[in-house]
Tab-separated table of C-alpha atoms and ligand atoms in Angstrom:
chain	number	residue	atom	x	y	z
S	915	MET	CA	0.000	0.000	0.000
S	916	HIS	CA	3.010	2.291	0.558
S	917	LYS	CA	3.545	4.792	-2.225
S	918	SER	CA	6.874	6.483	-2.808
S	919	VAL	CA	6.842	10.134	-1.892
S	920	HIS	CA	8.306	10.957	-5.321
S	921	ASP	CA	5.409	9.356	-7.183
S	922	TYR	CA	2.977	10.982	-4.770
S	923	LEU	CA	4.363	14.474	-5.370
S	924	ALA	CA	4.884	14.096	-9.133
S	925	ASP	CA	1.132	14.070	-9.769
S	926	PHE	CA	0.619	17.419	-8.053
S	927	ASP	CA	2.301	19.459	-10.788
S	928	ASP	CA	-0.119	18.023	-13.335
S	929	ILE	CA	-3.153	19.913	-12.001
S	930	PRO	CA	-3.878	23.115	-13.949
S	931	GLY	CA	-3.994	26.405	-12.028
S	932	THR	CA	-3.304	24.809	-8.641
S	933	ARG	CA	-0.417	24.955	-6.156
S	934	VAL	CA	-0.618	22.056	-3.761
S	935	TYR	CA	0.763	23.072	-0.374
S	936	THR	CA	3.627	20.600	-0.117
S	937	THR	CA	6.376	20.566	2.502
S	938	LYS	CA	8.650	22.235	-0.050
S	939	ARG	CA	6.250	25.176	-0.295
S	940	ALA	CA	5.737	25.147	3.475
S	941	ARG	CA	9.485	25.532	3.961
S	942	GLN	CA	9.815	28.267	1.337
S	943	GLY	CA	6.839	30.197	2.738
S	944	TYR	CA	7.549	29.770	6.434
S	945	TRP	CA	8.057	33.456	7.286
S	946	LEU	CA	5.473	34.695	4.800
S	947	ASN	CA	2.874	32.500	6.473
S	948	GLN	CA	4.022	33.334	9.992
S	949	PHE	CA	3.804	37.048	9.173
S	950	ALA	CA	0.230	36.523	7.975
S	951	MET	CA	-0.599	34.628	11.184
S	952	SER	CA	0.564	37.592	13.238
S	953	LEU	CA	-2.462	39.565	11.953
S	954	MET	CA	-4.726	37.523	14.192
S	955	THR	CA	-4.542	40.118	16.956
S	956	GLU	CA	-6.133	43.565	16.823
S	957	GLU	CA	-2.941	45.117	18.153
S	958	ASN	CA	-0.864	43.763	15.268
S	959	ARG	CA	-3.531	44.645	12.718
S	960	GLN	CA	-3.339	48.271	13.848
S	961	LYS	CA	0.462	48.303	13.551
S	962	TRP	CA	0.227	46.684	10.118
S	963	LYS	CA	-2.342	49.184	8.873
S	964	ALA	CA	-0.311	52.111	10.181
S	965	ASP	CA	2.785	51.189	8.121
S	966	GLU	CA	2.743	47.987	6.078
S	967	LYS	CA	6.321	48.283	4.842
S	968	ALA	CA	7.762	48.855	8.285
S	969	TYR	CA	5.726	45.968	9.653
S	970	LEU	CA	7.060	43.614	6.974
S	971	ASP	CA	10.621	44.601	7.789
S	972	GLY	CA	10.177	42.904	11.129
S	973	TRP	CA	9.913	39.537	9.332
S	974	LYS	CA	12.605	37.403	7.676
S	975	MET	CA	10.787	37.332	4.357
S	976	THR	CA	12.418	37.648	0.936
S	977	ASP	CA	12.049	40.920	-0.956
S	978	GLU	CA	9.907	39.108	-3.524
S	979	GLN	CA	7.557	37.909	-0.799
S	980	LYS	CA	7.283	41.401	0.658
S	981	GLU	CA	6.544	42.896	-2.769
S	982	ALA	CA	3.886	40.290	-3.450
S	983	VAL	CA	2.215	41.044	-0.117
S	984	LEU	CA	2.267	44.819	-0.633
S	985	ALA	CA	0.816	44.313	-4.151
S	986	ARG	CA	-1.791	41.836	-2.774
S	987	ASP	CA	-0.732	39.533	-5.590
S	988	TYR	CA	-2.130	36.295	-4.176
S	989	ASN	CA	-1.011	34.030	-7.026
S	990	ARG	CA	2.536	35.318	-6.537
S	991	MET	CA	2.260	34.750	-2.780
S	992	LEU	CA	1.197	31.151	-3.490
S	993	ASP	CA	4.190	30.738	-5.811
S	994	LEU	CA	6.472	31.981	-3.044
S	995	GLY	CA	5.217	29.461	-0.507
S	996	GLY	CA	2.086	31.122	0.853
S	997	ASN	CA	-0.865	29.041	1.922
S	998	ILE	CA	-4.366	30.385	1.439
S	999	TYR	CA	-5.487	29.821	5.044
S	1000	TYR	CA	-2.554	31.894	6.256
S	1001	LEU	CA	-2.959	34.508	3.529
S	1002	ALA	CA	-6.623	34.761	4.563
S	1003	LYS	CA	-5.453	36.789	7.562
S	1004	ILE	CA	-4.151	39.451	5.156
S	1005	PHE	CA	-7.325	39.796	3.114
S	1006	SER	CA	-9.543	39.550	6.196
S	1007	THR	CA	-7.597	42.470	7.657
S	1008	ASP	CA	-8.281	44.304	4.378
S	1009	GLY	CA	-11.981	43.607	4.950
S	1010	LEU	CA	-12.270	41.264	1.969
S	1011	SER	CA	-14.364	38.108	1.966
S	1012	PHE	CA	-13.043	34.778	0.672
S	1013	VAL	CA	-15.007	35.255	-2.560
S	1014	GLN	CA	-13.590	38.739	-3.131
S	1015	ALA	CA	-10.005	37.683	-2.439
S	1016	VAL	CA	-10.163	34.331	-4.204
S	1017	SER	CA	-11.628	35.880	-7.357
S	1018	THR	CA	-8.471	38.021	-7.762
S	1019	MET	CA	-6.499	34.836	-8.489
S	1020	THR	CA	-8.713	33.758	-11.378
S	1021	GLY	CA	-8.347	36.674	-13.781
S	1022	MET	CA	-12.091	37.284	-13.480
S	1023	SER	CA	-13.853	40.293	-12.016
S	1024	VAL	CA	-15.522	39.730	-8.641
S	1025	GLU	CA	-18.928	40.052	-10.334
S	1026	ASP	CA	-18.113	37.480	-13.008
S	1027	TYR	CA	-16.643	35.142	-10.414
S	1028	LYS	CA	-19.722	35.446	-8.200
S	1029	ALA	CA	-21.960	34.820	-11.202
S	1030	MET	CA	-19.942	31.685	-12.011
S	1031	MET	CA	-20.335	30.418	-8.436
S	1032	ASP	CA	-24.069	31.141	-8.393
S	1033	ALA	CA	-24.397	29.197	-11.647
S	1034	GLY	CA	-22.822	26.102	-10.051
S	1035	GLY	CA	-19.127	26.933	-9.954
S	1036	ARG	CA	-16.244	26.100	-12.277
S	1037	SER	CA	-16.650	22.745	-13.987
S	1038	PRO	CA	-13.816	20.267	-13.476
S	1039	ASP	CA	-14.026	19.375	-17.170
S	1040	GLY	CA	-10.787	20.279	-18.900
S	1041	VAL	CA	-8.968	21.272	-15.685
S	1042	ARG	CA	-8.319	17.890	-14.077
S	1043	SER	CA	-4.980	17.140	-15.675
S	1044	ILE	CA	-2.511	18.964	-17.909
S	1045	LYS	CA	-1.179	15.700	-19.394
S	1046	GLY	CA	-4.586	14.166	-19.800
S	1047	GLY	CA	-6.074	17.366	-21.225
S	1048	ASN	CA	-9.319	16.543	-19.401
M	301	MET	CA	-21.118	2.639	29.148
M	302	ALA	CA	-20.736	5.424	26.612
M	303	ARG	CA	-22.051	4.670	23.144
M	304	ILE	CA	-21.888	6.300	19.727
M	305	THR	CA	-25.440	6.609	18.427
M	306	ALA	CA	-25.169	8.761	15.325
M	307	GLY	CA	-22.911	10.639	12.955
M	308	VAL	CA	-23.278	14.032	11.334
M	309	ALA	CA	-21.362	15.277	8.309
M	310	THR	CA	-21.391	18.932	7.339
M	311	SER	CA	-19.412	21.548	5.489
M	312	HIS	CA	-18.046	24.267	7.760
M	313	VAL	CA	-17.846	27.264	5.384
M	314	PRO	CA	-16.910	30.469	7.312
M	315	LEU	CA	-19.627	32.451	5.504
M	316	LEU	CA	-22.292	30.230	7.070
M	317	GLY	CA	-21.108	31.424	10.475
M	318	VAL	CA	-21.191	35.036	9.291
M	319	GLY	CA	-24.761	34.587	7.999
M	320	ILE	CA	-25.940	33.339	11.403
M	321	ASP	CA	-23.926	35.882	13.433
M	322	GLN	CA	-25.283	38.771	11.362
M	323	GLY	CA	-28.888	37.531	11.386
M	324	LYS	CA	-29.073	36.910	7.636
M	325	MET	CA	-30.907	33.596	7.947
M	326	GLU	CA	-33.833	34.842	5.824
M	327	ASP	CA	-31.681	36.490	3.167
M	328	PRO	CA	-32.427	34.849	-0.222
M	329	TYR	CA	-28.787	33.801	-0.631
M	330	PHE	CA	-28.663	32.030	2.732
M	331	LYS	CA	-32.221	30.788	3.127
M	332	PRO	CA	-31.956	27.631	0.971
M	333	ILE	CA	-28.662	26.744	2.674
M	334	TYR	CA	-29.982	26.972	6.238
M	335	ALA	CA	-33.290	25.342	5.239
M	336	GLY	CA	-31.396	22.068	4.779
M	337	TYR	CA	-30.465	22.126	8.483
M	338	GLU	CA	-33.974	22.666	9.859
M	339	TRP	CA	-34.682	18.931	10.025
M	340	SER	CA	-31.341	18.309	11.749
M	341	LYS	CA	-31.897	21.037	14.351
M	342	LYS	CA	-35.167	19.425	15.337
M	343	TRP	CA	-33.587	15.961	15.312
M	344	ILE	CA	-30.729	16.945	17.598
M	345	THR	CA	-33.130	18.612	20.042
M	346	ASP	CA	-34.863	15.238	20.370
M	347	GLU	CA	-31.656	13.217	20.435
M	348	LYS	CA	-29.966	15.374	23.106
M	349	PRO	CA	-26.464	13.936	22.772
M	350	ASP	CA	-24.275	14.360	25.861
M	351	VAL	CA	-21.013	14.582	23.971
M	352	ILE	CA	-19.943	15.291	20.405
M	353	ILE	CA	-16.582	14.182	19.118
M	354	LEU	CA	-16.139	16.938	16.566
M	355	VAL	CA	-13.672	16.125	13.804
M	356	TYR	CA	-12.530	19.275	12.022
M	357	ASN	CA	-9.428	20.981	10.783
M	358	ASP	CA	-7.742	24.073	12.085
M	359	HIS	CA	-7.252	26.677	9.336
M	360	ALA	CA	-4.028	28.274	10.542
M	361	SER	CA	-5.678	29.489	13.752
M	362	ALA	CA	-4.464	27.419	16.712
M	363	PHE	CA	-1.708	25.695	14.756
M	364	ASP	CA	0.734	27.734	12.723
M	365	MET	CA	3.767	26.558	10.765
M	366	ASN	CA	5.578	25.705	13.988
M	367	LEU	CA	3.438	22.723	14.778
M	368	ILE	CA	1.566	20.532	12.318
M	369	PRO	CA	-0.005	17.572	14.106
M	370	THR	CA	-1.683	15.047	11.824
M	371	PHE	CA	-4.228	14.092	14.503
M	372	ALA	CA	-4.709	16.201	17.646
M	373	ILE	CA	-7.245	15.880	20.462
M	374	GLY	CA	-8.273	18.791	22.668
M	375	CYS	CA	-8.146	17.832	26.358
M	376	ALA	CA	-8.626	21.142	28.218
M	377	ASP	CA	-11.898	21.987	29.985
M	378	GLU	CA	-12.793	24.829	27.647
M	379	PHE	CA	-11.924	26.400	24.301
M	380	ALA	CA	-12.613	29.945	23.117
M	381	PRO	CA	-13.551	30.919	19.540
M	382	ALA	CA	-10.499	32.066	17.548
M	383	ASP	CA	-9.858	35.519	16.115
M	384	GLU	CA	-9.338	34.632	12.456
M	385	GLY	CA	-8.606	38.154	11.320
M	386	TRP	CA	-11.957	39.866	11.890
M	387	GLY	CA	-12.412	39.272	15.631
M	388	PRO	CA	-13.712	36.110	17.327
M	389	ARG	CA	-17.191	34.852	16.389
M	390	PRO	CA	-19.832	35.891	18.967
M	391	VAL	CA	-20.494	32.311	20.033
M	392	PRO	CA	-20.185	30.649	23.448
M	393	ASN	CA	-16.991	28.968	24.559
M	394	VAL	CA	-16.886	25.257	23.844
M	395	LYS	CA	-16.973	23.070	26.961
M	396	ASN	CA	-15.162	19.775	26.766
M	397	HIS	CA	-15.852	16.465	28.463
M	398	ALA	CA	-12.229	16.434	29.528
M	399	ASP	CA	-12.339	13.091	31.376
M	400	MET	CA	-13.597	11.428	28.272
M	401	ALA	CA	-11.159	13.304	26.014
M	402	TRP	CA	-8.220	12.124	28.108
M	403	HIS	CA	-9.644	8.607	28.128
M	404	ILE	CA	-9.917	8.631	24.330
M	405	ALA	CA	-6.400	10.052	23.972
M	406	GLN	CA	-4.924	7.263	26.110
M	407	SER	CA	-6.981	4.602	24.445
M	408	LEU	CA	-6.009	5.749	20.940
M	409	ILE	CA	-2.309	5.797	21.792
M	410	LEU	CA	-2.511	2.271	23.197
M	411	ASP	CA	-4.379	1.376	20.004
M	412	GLU	CA	-1.333	2.607	18.019
M	413	PHE	CA	-2.667	6.021	16.986
M	414	ASP	CA	-0.017	8.420	18.246
M	415	MET	CA	-2.213	11.399	19.024
M	416	THR	CA	-1.040	14.897	19.784
M	417	ILE	CA	-2.654	16.122	22.988
M	418	ILE	CA	-3.471	19.801	23.085
M	419	ASN	CA	-4.741	21.916	25.951
M	420	LYS	CA	-4.425	25.614	25.191
M	421	MET	CA	-6.245	26.094	21.901
M	422	ASP	CA	-8.719	28.475	20.303
M	423	VAL	CA	-11.201	26.833	17.959
M	424	ASP	CA	-11.917	28.336	14.551
M	425	HIS	CA	-14.817	28.216	12.085
M	426	GLY	CA	-14.065	24.557	11.330
M	427	LEU	CA	-15.463	23.673	14.756
M	428	THR	CA	-17.848	26.506	15.581
M	429	VAL	CA	-19.766	26.734	12.278
M	430	PRO	CA	-21.063	23.130	12.471
M	431	LEU	CA	-22.249	23.808	16.047
M	432	SER	CA	-24.100	26.928	14.870
M	433	LEU	CA	-25.676	25.065	11.955
M	434	MET	CA	-26.961	22.310	14.253
M	435	TYR	CA	-27.824	24.306	17.391
M	436	GLY	CA	-28.479	27.873	16.209
M	437	GLN	CA	-27.590	30.639	18.654
M	438	PRO	CA	-27.899	29.378	22.252
M	439	ASP	CA	-26.293	31.223	25.193
M	440	GLU	CA	-24.378	28.055	26.003
M	441	TRP	CA	-23.771	25.040	23.750
M	442	PRO	CA	-26.130	22.372	25.166
M	443	VAL	CA	-23.545	19.629	24.686
M	444	LYS	CA	-19.956	18.807	25.590
M	445	VAL	CA	-17.558	18.855	22.652
M	446	ILE	CA	-14.304	16.951	22.230
M	447	PRO	CA	-12.310	18.678	19.460
M	448	LEU	CA	-10.397	16.351	17.174
M	449	ALA	CA	-8.251	18.291	14.716
M	450	VAL	CA	-6.823	16.793	11.527
M	451	ASN	CA	-4.119	18.279	9.334
M	452	VAL	CA	-5.591	18.726	5.852
M	453	VAL	CA	-3.627	21.876	5.038
M	454	THR	CA	0.010	20.796	4.627
M	455	TYR	CA	0.543	17.792	2.358
M	456	PRO	CA	0.433	14.944	2.945
M	457	PRO	CA	-2.707	14.821	5.068
M	458	PRO	CA	-3.634	11.366	6.408
M	459	SER	CA	-5.055	8.891	3.881
M	460	GLY	CA	-8.768	8.190	3.803
M	461	ASN	CA	-8.065	4.678	4.990
M	462	ARG	CA	-6.059	5.912	7.966
M	463	CYS	CA	-8.892	8.269	8.853
M	464	TRP	CA	-11.353	5.391	8.687
M	465	MET	CA	-9.179	3.285	10.990
M	466	LEU	CA	-8.877	6.163	13.451
M	467	GLY	CA	-12.663	6.293	13.483
M	468	GLU	CA	-12.819	2.599	14.339
M	469	ALA	CA	-10.327	3.148	17.158
M	470	ILE	CA	-12.374	6.102	18.464
M	471	ALA	CA	-15.438	3.831	18.599
M	472	ARG	CA	-13.480	1.299	20.681
M	473	ALA	CA	-12.304	4.082	22.986
M	474	VAL	CA	-15.841	5.403	23.504
M	475	GLU	CA	-17.226	1.952	24.233
M	476	SER	CA	-14.684	1.479	27.017
M	477	PHE	CA	-15.607	4.709	28.821
M	478	GLU	CA	-17.626	3.904	31.921
M	479	GLU	CA	-20.038	6.799	32.106
M	480	ASP	CA	-23.429	6.228	30.480
M	481	LEU	CA	-23.328	8.791	27.678
M	482	ASN	CA	-25.034	9.380	24.345
M	483	VAL	CA	-22.159	10.267	22.026
M	484	GLN	CA	-22.238	11.546	18.471
M	485	ILE	CA	-19.343	11.882	16.096
M	486	TRP	CA	-19.281	14.639	13.506
M	487	GLY	CA	-17.095	14.834	10.415
M	488	THR	CA	-16.821	18.323	8.950
M	489	GLY	CA	-15.394	20.201	5.952
M	490	GLY	CA	-15.798	19.902	2.200
M	491	MET	CA	-17.402	19.355	-0.133
M	492	SER	CA	-15.780	20.334	-3.445
M	493	HIS	CA	-14.037	23.704	-3.318
M	494	GLN	CA	-10.829	25.368	-4.398
M	495	LEU	CA	-9.788	28.625	-2.763
M	496	GLN	CA	-6.573	29.302	-4.638
M	497	GLY	CA	-5.013	29.873	-8.032
M	498	PRO	CA	-6.580	30.325	-11.476
M	499	ARG	CA	-8.664	27.144	-11.015
M	500	ALA	CA	-10.397	28.580	-7.914
M	501	GLY	CA	-14.154	28.174	-7.796
M	502	LEU	CA	-14.107	24.558	-8.877
M	503	ILE	CA	-17.240	22.632	-7.923
M	504	ASN	CA	-17.967	19.016	-8.806
M	505	ALA	CA	-21.559	18.350	-7.774
M	506	GLU	CA	-21.680	14.970	-9.496
M	507	TRP	CA	-18.635	13.681	-7.610
M	508	ASP	CA	-19.930	15.131	-4.335
M	509	GLN	CA	-23.353	13.482	-4.718
M	510	LYS	CA	-21.703	10.121	-5.365
M	511	PHE	CA	-19.636	10.643	-2.225
M	512	LEU	CA	-22.846	11.316	-0.262
M	513	ASP	CA	-24.452	8.179	-1.767
M	514	ASP	CA	-21.488	5.989	-0.959
M	515	MET	CA	-21.291	7.011	2.685
M	516	THR	CA	-24.025	4.373	2.980
M	517	ALA	CA	-23.940	2.469	-0.353
M	518	ASP	CA	-20.220	1.808	-0.784
M	519	PRO	CA	-18.081	3.225	2.017
M	520	GLU	CA	-15.337	0.764	1.093
M	521	ARG	CA	-14.773	2.745	-2.125
M	522	LEU	CA	-14.470	6.005	-0.187
M	523	ARG	CA	-11.780	4.576	2.082
M	524	HIS	CA	-9.444	4.134	-0.841
M	525	ILE	CA	-9.870	7.385	-2.777
M	526	PRO	CA	-6.307	8.713	-3.226
M	527	HIS	CA	-5.424	12.332	-2.459
M	528	ILE	CA	-4.798	13.065	-6.129
M	529	GLU	CA	-8.414	12.207	-6.950
M	530	TYR	CA	-9.710	14.681	-4.336
M	531	LEU	CA	-7.357	17.309	-5.771
M	532	ARG	CA	-8.280	16.783	-9.402
M	533	GLU	CA	-12.004	16.204	-8.953
M	534	THR	CA	-12.970	18.331	-5.946
M	535	GLY	CA	-10.461	21.195	-5.908
M	536	SER	CA	-7.484	21.785	-3.654
M	537	GLU	CA	-9.623	22.152	-0.521
M	538	GLY	CA	-11.943	19.197	-1.203
M	539	ILE	CA	-9.440	17.004	0.650
M	540	GLU	CA	-11.256	18.011	3.843
M	541	MET	CA	-13.675	15.192	3.052
M	542	VAL	CA	-11.200	12.649	4.461
M	543	MET	CA	-12.436	13.912	7.837
M	544	TRP	CA	-15.909	12.569	7.055
M	545	LEU	CA	-14.311	9.126	6.915
M	546	ILE	CA	-13.232	9.326	10.563
M	547	MET	CA	-16.889	9.770	11.442
M	548	ARG	CA	-17.951	7.032	9.048
M	549	GLY	CA	-15.323	4.588	10.339
M	550	ALA	CA	-16.567	5.160	13.887
M	551	LEU	CA	-20.168	4.249	13.008
M	552	GLY	CA	-19.492	0.650	11.960
M	553	ASP	CA	-21.300	-1.468	9.372
M	554	ASN	CA	-24.955	-0.876	10.120
M	555	ILE	CA	-26.165	2.618	9.515
M	556	LYS	CA	-29.110	4.416	8.037
M	557	GLU	CA	-29.179	7.798	6.310
M	558	LEU	CA	-31.800	9.906	8.077
M	559	HIS	CA	-31.272	13.204	6.304
M	560	ARG	CA	-29.346	14.737	3.430
M	561	HIS	CA	-28.770	18.252	2.143
M	562	PHE	CA	-26.693	19.499	-0.765
M	563	HIS	CA	-26.450	23.058	-2.030
M	564	VAL	CA	-24.185	25.022	-4.369
M	565	PRO	CA	-22.764	27.505	-3.553
M	566	ALA	CA	-21.942	28.942	-0.163
M	567	SER	CA	-19.124	31.366	-0.857
M	568	ASN	CA	-16.712	29.232	-2.942
M	569	THR	CA	-17.962	25.888	-1.693
M	570	ALA	CA	-20.436	23.070	-2.281
M	571	VAL	CA	-22.332	22.486	0.959
M	572	GLY	CA	-23.008	18.872	1.911
M	573	HIS	CA	-24.734	17.556	5.008
M	574	LEU	CA	-25.737	14.092	6.220
M	575	VAL	CA	-27.301	12.696	9.365
M	576	LEU	CA	-26.465	9.035	9.828
M	577	GLU	CA	-27.949	6.802	12.506
M	578	LYS	CA	-26.235	3.740	13.878
M	579	THR	CA	-28.766	0.926	13.647
M	580	SER	CA	-27.031	-1.725	15.751
H	1190	FE2	FE1	-12.233	23.918	6.178
């Protein structure tokens, strides 16, 4: 029943438009995610809102990660090791809902994204596998 | 002796907590979602369970990147709702049956499930939204809750089969607890949803409905669904459904579906809900 970790991970890169939160990403995004976690207290949220750049300088993040956060570029944050449940603390502090924040990663407007969800969501057809083209 | 009498499965979408907290139950967006819980709210009022073993996942609230337990059991007397970035939900603290939680923890470890024991912990929407859906807005939760947290955020999460086996071990642990208690086990999270990347918004109602069917018709199939199938078919966050299998494993062979609800969407997610009764 045991599967090699290499075979297990290899499949993950075959899913279109998806970054699976592997240990590799967890390691890369450690400080980015820990920074985001720090916004779970009102005190830190106030400090963050007062001066985002200065707040970020208190964290051992890469410059790329800091830029992605300041730009609220969530796809970039995912690429740099962010995990959506951690990043949720950033957009919640901005007053955005999951739908509002998540839609920014799809290239759709919030309205179009909402309309897609109300109509039953994105079909899995064609986005299951890059190799399989299905 | 304590006995497990029933299982409940439900999604735990944060927005469904917001809808209740802000009194939007009658809003046209929310109404059809909450309507599917009306039967269950009545049912649980009649059933009056003493304890719920509530299987859920923490969404970077109590556990950060420093500590990623695969299976953790809350053993303190009480847990407060977490501040997830917009202040804690206005819901009562969760009271544990700590004697039973410690009993289950010991029993599981002796049964070769190496649990993480946690005391100081805030509980997030994964745990509090299901309670709100089933009990509404009481001043105090009318039931003791044993939190059982599963890592489904950092890969690899536990396999469906491992979750099932943990459920079986939980059932053995409950049966060996001396107090006469009516115990339910809840599995939460899911159903299909993806909250990240260009593929966000994925919903697979057909796959979800088959999953609901097979909780009773062919649970053996569900045990062996690999992670990659959840990812491809149900979106990157659909993996939460492995937690339903802990509940299902704990119920044993003979069960009956009493109630089902399925609705798309709530926020980015397909909402699924089952009430399962243990028949022997
Ligand atoms: Fe969840």
